[in-house]
Short mmCIF file of C-alpha atoms and ligand atoms in Angstrom, two decimals:
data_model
loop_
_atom_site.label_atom_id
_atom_site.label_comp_id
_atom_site.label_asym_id
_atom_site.label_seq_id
_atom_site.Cartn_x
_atom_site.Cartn_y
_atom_site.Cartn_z
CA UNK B 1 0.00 0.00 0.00
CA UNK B 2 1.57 3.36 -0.76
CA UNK B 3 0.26 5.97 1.55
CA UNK B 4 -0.36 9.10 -0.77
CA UNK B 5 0.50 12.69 0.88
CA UNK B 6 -2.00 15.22 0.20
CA UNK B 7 0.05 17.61 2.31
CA UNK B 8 -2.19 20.36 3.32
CA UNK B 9 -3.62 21.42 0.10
CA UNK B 10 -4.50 24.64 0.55
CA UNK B 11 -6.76 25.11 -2.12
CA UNK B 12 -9.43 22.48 -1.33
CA UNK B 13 -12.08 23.97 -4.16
CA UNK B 14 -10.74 22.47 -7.26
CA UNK B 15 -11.25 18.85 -8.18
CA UNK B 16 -8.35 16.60 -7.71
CA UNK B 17 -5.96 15.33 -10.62
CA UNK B 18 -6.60 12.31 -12.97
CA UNK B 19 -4.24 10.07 -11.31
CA UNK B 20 -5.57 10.28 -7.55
CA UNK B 21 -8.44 8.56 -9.08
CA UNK B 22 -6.75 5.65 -10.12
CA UNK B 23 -4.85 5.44 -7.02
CA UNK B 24 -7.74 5.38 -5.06
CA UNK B 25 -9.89 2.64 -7.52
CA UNK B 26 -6.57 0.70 -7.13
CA UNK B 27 -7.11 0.46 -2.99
CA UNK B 28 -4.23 3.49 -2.32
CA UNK B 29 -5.40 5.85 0.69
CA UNK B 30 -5.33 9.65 0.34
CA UNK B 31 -3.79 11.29 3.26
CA UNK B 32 -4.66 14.62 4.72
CA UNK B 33 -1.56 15.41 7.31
CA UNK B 34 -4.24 17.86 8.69
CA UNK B 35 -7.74 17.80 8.03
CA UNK B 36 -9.48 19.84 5.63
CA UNK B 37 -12.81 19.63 7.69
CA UNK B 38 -12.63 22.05 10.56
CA UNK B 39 -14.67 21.64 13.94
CA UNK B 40 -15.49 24.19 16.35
CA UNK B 41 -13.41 23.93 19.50
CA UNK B 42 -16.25 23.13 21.65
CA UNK B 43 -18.29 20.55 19.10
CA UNK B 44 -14.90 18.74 19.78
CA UNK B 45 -14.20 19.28 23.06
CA UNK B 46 -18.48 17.65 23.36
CA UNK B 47 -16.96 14.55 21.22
CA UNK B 48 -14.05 13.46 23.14
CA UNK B 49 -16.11 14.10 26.51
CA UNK B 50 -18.45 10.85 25.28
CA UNK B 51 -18.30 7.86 27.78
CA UNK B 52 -20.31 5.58 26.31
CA UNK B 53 -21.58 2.40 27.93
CA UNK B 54 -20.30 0.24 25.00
CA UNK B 55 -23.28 -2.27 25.66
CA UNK B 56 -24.91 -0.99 22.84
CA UNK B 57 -26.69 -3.24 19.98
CA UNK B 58 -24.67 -0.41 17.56
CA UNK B 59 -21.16 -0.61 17.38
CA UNK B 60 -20.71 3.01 16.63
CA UNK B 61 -22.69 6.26 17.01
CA UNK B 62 -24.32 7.01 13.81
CA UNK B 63 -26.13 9.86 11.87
CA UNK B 64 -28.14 8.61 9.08
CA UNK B 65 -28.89 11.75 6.56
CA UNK B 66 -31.57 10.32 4.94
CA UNK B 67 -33.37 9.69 8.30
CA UNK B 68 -31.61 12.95 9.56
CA UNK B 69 -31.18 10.82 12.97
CA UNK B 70 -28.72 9.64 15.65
CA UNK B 71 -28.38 6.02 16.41
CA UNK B 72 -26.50 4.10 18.98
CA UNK B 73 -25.78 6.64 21.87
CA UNK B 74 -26.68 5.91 25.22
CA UNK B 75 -29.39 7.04 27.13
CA UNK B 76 -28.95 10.04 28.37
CA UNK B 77 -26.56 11.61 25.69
CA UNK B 78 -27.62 14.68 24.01
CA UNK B 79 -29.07 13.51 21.04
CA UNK B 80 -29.70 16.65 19.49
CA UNK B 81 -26.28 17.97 19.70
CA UNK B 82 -24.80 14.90 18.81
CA UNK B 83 -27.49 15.14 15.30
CA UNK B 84 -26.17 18.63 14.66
CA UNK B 85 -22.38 17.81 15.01
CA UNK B 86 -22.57 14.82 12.66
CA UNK B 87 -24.82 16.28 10.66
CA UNK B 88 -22.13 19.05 9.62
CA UNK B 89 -19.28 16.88 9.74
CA UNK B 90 -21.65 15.26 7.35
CA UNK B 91 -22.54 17.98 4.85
CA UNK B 92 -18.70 19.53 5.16
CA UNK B 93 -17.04 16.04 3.61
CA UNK B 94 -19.82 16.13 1.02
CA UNK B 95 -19.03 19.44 -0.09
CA UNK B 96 -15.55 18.93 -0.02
CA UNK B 97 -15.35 15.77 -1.63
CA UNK B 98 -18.08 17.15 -4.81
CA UNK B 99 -14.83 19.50 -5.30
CA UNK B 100 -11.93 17.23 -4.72
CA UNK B 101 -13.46 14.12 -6.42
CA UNK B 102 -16.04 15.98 -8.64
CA UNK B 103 -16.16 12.74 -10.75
CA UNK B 104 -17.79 10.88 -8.25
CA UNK B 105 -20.39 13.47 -6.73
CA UNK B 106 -22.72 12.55 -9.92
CA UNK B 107 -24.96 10.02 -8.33
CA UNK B 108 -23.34 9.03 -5.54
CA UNK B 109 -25.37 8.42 -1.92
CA UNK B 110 -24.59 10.03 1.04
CA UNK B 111 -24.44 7.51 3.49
CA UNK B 112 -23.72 7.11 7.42
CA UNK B 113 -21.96 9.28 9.31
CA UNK B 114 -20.14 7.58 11.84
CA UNK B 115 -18.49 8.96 15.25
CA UNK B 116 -16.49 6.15 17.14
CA UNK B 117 -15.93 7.17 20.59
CA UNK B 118 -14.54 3.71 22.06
CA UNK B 119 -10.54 2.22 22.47
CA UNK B 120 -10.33 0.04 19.22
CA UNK B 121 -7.33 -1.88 21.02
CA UNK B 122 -8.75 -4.85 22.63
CA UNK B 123 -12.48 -4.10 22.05
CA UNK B 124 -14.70 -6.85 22.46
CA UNK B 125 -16.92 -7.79 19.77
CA UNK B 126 -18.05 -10.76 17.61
CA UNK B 127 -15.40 -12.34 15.75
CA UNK B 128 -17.47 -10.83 12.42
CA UNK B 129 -17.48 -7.66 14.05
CA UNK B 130 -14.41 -7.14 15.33
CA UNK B 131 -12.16 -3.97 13.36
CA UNK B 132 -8.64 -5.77 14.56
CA UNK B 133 -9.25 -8.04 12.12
CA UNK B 134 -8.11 -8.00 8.42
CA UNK B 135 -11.27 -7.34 6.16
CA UNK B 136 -12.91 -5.63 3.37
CA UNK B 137 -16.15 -3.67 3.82
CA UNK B 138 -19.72 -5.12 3.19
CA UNK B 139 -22.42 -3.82 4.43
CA UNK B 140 -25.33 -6.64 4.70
CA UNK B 141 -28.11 -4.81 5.73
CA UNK B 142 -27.08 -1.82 3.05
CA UNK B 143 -26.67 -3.77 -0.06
CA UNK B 144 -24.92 -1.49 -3.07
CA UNK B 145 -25.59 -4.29 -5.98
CA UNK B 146 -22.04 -3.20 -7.28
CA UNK B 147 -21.38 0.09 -5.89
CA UNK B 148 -18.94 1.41 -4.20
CA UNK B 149 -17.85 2.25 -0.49
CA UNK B 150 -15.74 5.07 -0.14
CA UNK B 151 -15.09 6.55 3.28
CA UNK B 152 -13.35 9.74 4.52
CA UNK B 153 -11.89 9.22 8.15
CA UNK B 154 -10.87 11.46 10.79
CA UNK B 155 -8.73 11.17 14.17
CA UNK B 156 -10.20 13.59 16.37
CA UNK B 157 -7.77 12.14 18.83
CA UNK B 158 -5.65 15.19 20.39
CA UNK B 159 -2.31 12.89 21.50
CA UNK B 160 -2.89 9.58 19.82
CA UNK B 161 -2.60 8.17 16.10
CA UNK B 162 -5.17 5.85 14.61
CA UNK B 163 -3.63 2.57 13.78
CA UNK B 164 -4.54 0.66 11.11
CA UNK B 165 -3.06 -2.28 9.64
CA UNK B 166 -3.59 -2.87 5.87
CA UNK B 167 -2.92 -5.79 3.67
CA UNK B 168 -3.46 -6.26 -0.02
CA UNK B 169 -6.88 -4.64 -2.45
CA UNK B 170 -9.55 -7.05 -3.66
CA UNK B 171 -7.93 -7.98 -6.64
CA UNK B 172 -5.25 -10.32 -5.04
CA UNK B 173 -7.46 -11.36 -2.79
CA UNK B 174 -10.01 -12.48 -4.67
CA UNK B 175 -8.11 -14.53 -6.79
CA UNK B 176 -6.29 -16.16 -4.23
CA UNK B 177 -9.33 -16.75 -1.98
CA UNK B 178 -12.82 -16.80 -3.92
CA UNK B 179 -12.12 -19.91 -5.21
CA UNK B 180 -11.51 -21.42 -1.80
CA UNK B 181 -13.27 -19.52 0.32
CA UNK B 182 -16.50 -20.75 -2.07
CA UNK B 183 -17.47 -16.63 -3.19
CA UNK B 184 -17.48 -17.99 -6.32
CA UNK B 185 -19.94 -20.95 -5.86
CA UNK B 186 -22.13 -18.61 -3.63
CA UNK B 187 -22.08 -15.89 -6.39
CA UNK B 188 -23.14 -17.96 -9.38
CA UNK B 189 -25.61 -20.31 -7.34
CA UNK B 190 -27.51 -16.51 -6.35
CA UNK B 191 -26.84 -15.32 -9.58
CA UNK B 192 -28.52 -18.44 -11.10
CA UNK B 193 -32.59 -18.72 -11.79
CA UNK B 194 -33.45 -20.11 -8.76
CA UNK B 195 -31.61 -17.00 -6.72
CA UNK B 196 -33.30 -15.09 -8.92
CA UNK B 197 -36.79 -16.29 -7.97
CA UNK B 198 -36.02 -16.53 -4.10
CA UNK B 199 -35.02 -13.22 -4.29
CA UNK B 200 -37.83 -11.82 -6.41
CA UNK B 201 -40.35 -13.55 -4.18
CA UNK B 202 -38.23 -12.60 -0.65
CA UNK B 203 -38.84 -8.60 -2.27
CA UNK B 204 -42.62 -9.14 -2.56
CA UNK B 205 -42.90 -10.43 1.28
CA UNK B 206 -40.39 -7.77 2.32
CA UNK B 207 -37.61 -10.68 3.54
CA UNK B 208 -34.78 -7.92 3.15
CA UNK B 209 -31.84 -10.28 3.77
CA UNK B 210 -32.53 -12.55 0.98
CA UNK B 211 -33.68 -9.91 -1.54
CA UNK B 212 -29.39 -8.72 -1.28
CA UNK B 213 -28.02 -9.19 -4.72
CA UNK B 214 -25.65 -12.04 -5.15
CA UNK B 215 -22.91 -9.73 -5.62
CA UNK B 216 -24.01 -8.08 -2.27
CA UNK B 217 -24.09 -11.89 -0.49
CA UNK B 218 -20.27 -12.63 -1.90
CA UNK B 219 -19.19 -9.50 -0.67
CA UNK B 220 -20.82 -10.66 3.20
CA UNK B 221 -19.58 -14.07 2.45
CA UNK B 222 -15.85 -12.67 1.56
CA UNK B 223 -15.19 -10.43 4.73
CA UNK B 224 -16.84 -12.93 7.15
CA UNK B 225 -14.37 -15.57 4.99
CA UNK B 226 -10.91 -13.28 5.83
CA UNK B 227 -12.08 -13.09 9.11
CA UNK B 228 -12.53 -16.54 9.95
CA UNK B 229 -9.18 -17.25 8.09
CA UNK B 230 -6.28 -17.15 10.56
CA UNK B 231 -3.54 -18.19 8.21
CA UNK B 232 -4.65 -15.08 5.85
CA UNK B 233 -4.74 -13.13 9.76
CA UNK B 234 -1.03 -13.83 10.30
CA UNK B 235 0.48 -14.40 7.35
CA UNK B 236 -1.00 -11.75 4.74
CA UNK B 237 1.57 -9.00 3.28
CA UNK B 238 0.71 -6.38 6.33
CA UNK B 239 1.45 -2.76 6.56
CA UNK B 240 0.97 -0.69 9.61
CA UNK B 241 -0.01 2.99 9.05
CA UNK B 242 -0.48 5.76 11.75
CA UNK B 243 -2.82 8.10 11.43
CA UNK B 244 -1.63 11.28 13.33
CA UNK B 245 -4.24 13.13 16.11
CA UNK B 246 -5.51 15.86 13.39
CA UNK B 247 -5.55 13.93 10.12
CA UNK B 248 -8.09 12.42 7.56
CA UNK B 249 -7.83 9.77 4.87
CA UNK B 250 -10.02 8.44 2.35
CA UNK B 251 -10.37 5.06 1.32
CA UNK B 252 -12.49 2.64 -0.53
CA UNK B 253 -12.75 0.48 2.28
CA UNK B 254 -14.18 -2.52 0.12
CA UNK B 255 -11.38 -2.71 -1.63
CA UNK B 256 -8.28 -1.98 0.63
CA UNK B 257 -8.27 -4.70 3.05
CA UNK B 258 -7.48 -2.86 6.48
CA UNK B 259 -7.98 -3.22 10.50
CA UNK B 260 -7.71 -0.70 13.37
CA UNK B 261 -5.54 -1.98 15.50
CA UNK B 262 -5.68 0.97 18.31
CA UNK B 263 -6.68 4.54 18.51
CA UNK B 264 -9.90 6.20 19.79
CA UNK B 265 -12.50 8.82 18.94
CA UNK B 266 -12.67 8.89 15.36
CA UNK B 267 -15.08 11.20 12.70
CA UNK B 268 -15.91 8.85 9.51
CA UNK B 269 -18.19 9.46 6.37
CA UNK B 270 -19.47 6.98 4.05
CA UNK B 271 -19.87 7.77 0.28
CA UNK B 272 -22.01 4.96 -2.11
CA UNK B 273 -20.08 5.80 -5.50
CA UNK B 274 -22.03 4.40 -8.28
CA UNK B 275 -19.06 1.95 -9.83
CA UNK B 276 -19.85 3.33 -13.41
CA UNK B 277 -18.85 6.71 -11.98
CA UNK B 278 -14.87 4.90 -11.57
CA UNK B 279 -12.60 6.00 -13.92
CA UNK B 280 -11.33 2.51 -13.87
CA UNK B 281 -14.94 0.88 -13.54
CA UNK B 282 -12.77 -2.70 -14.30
CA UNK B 283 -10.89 -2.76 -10.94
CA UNK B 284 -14.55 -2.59 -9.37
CA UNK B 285 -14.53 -5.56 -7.33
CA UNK B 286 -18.21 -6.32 -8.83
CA UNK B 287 -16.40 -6.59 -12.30
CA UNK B 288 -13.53 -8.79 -10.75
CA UNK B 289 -16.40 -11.01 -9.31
CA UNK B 290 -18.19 -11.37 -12.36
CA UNK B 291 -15.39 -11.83 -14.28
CA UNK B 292 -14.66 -15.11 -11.51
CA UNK B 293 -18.06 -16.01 -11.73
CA UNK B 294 -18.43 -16.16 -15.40
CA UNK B 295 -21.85 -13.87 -15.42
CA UNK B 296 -23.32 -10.87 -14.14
CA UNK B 297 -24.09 -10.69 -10.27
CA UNK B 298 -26.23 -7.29 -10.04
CA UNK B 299 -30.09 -7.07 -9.83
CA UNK B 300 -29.94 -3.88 -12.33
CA UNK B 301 -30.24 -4.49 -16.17
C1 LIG I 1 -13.05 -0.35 9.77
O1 LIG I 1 -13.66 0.14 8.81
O2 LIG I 1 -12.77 -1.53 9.74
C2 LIG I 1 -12.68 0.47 10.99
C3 LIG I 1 -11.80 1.59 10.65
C4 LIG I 1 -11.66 2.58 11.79
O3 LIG I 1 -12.57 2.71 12.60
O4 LIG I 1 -10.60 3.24 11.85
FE1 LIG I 2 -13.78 -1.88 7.77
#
């Protein structure tokens, strides 16, 4: 993984060059030294005060836009100033990134918001849940049917990095583990008639976990499959990156495979980038599934 320096640009209103695209498609991380989104002082100063009980069903705190709602703080919080911070750290890396990465602004969906107030070191979570883990993004109750999830991080930490551990981009590991792992099989057998039916029938009764596109179920199946796989855990080409207090990166997190090894109180944004929108739309993992699979694994025509 090459880490790219964006060293404080200090013009953040024009879009990007050609090749940061391609860097990014290919599972490179773009690297703000200090972060182009400011917060007020005190908005802050309310972020890093969070205790939270950390029994919650929700493994982060998040704002949905769509909903223009706060999930997963405790009772108790302040709900409504929690809504109004994420809601601008929202709309500020949406109006930064329709400049920076104009290219992908056309049609993409504003997704979660995400504040993440607890120690990542030693966290305890399900094994499929834990963020220590090597993995690439899926989101199963969010399908995409092909598109893309790009993210925009940032450590709000004031004295420690964010550390993340990153091994090789979906290409590599797809063919070394689809095969295996059986992503393939579970692609084709969805993407056959009989997935078909199931899930045109599971749409009409409103079943929304079998109505996810077989793309969508591989992509499940693939990071619950690196997660499970210790040999891959230990022995995988690993690079350890330090986000400094201050910073921000963006990634397509379902193609970089990463972990967060330690660091606490984090900012994150999550972009749905219509794949067609790529400038590469081949290194899509989608297209290296299908390509695997032999036929096409979206529900769209
Ligand atoms: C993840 O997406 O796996 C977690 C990244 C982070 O919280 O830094
Ligand atoms: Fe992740």
């Amino acid at each position: 993984m090459i880490v790219v320096k964006l060293v404080p640009i200090a013009d953040t209103s024009r879009e990007l060059g050609g090749e940061f695209y391609g860097r990014l498609e290919a599972g490179d991380v773009l690297y703000f030294e200090r972060s182009p989104i400011e917060l007020p002082r005190e908005d802050t100063e309310f972020l890093l005060s969070q205790r939270q009980a950390g029994s919650s069903y929700y493994k982060n705190i998040a704002y949905r836009p769509a909903e223009d709602r706060v999930t997963g703080l405790d009772p108790g919080g302040d709900g409504e100033r929690m809504r109004r911070i994420l809601k601008s750290y929202c709309d500020q890396t949406a109006g930064l990134l329709s400049k920076l990465l104009a290219r992908y602004s056309n049609g993409w969906r504003v997704d979660f918001t995400s504040f993440r107030p607890f120690e990542e070191a030693g966290r305890a979570l399900a094994l499929h849940a834990r963020n220590d883990l090597l993995h690439v993004d899926a989101f199963p109750t969010r399908p995409t049917d092909g598109d893309r999830i790009l993210r925009f991080f940032t450590n709000l930490n004031p004295a420690r990095p964010r550390v993340w551990m990153t091994a090789e981009a979906f290409p590599e590991l797809a063919g070394r583990y689809a095969e295996e792992g059986g992503i393939v099989r579970l692609a084709r057998q969805r993407a056959g008639p009989a997935g078909r039916v199931t899930a045109k029938f599971a749409r009409a009764l409103g079943l929304r976990q079998f109505t996810a596109s077989p793309y969508d179920a591989a992509m499940h199946r693939f990071h619950n499959f690196l997660k499970e796989n210790t040999e891959f855990q230990e022995k995988a080409k690993k690079a350890r990156t330090e986000f400094p207090p201050g910073s921000s990166w963006i990634v397509f997190t379902d193609m970089l495979s990463h972990a967060v090894l330690s660091g606490q109180f984090a900012l994150e944004q999550t972009f749905i980038i219509p794949y067609r929108a790529q400038q590469r739309p081949e290194l899509a993992p989608v297209k290296i599934l299908e390509k695997l699979a032999g036929r096409p694994l979206t529900w769209r025509e």
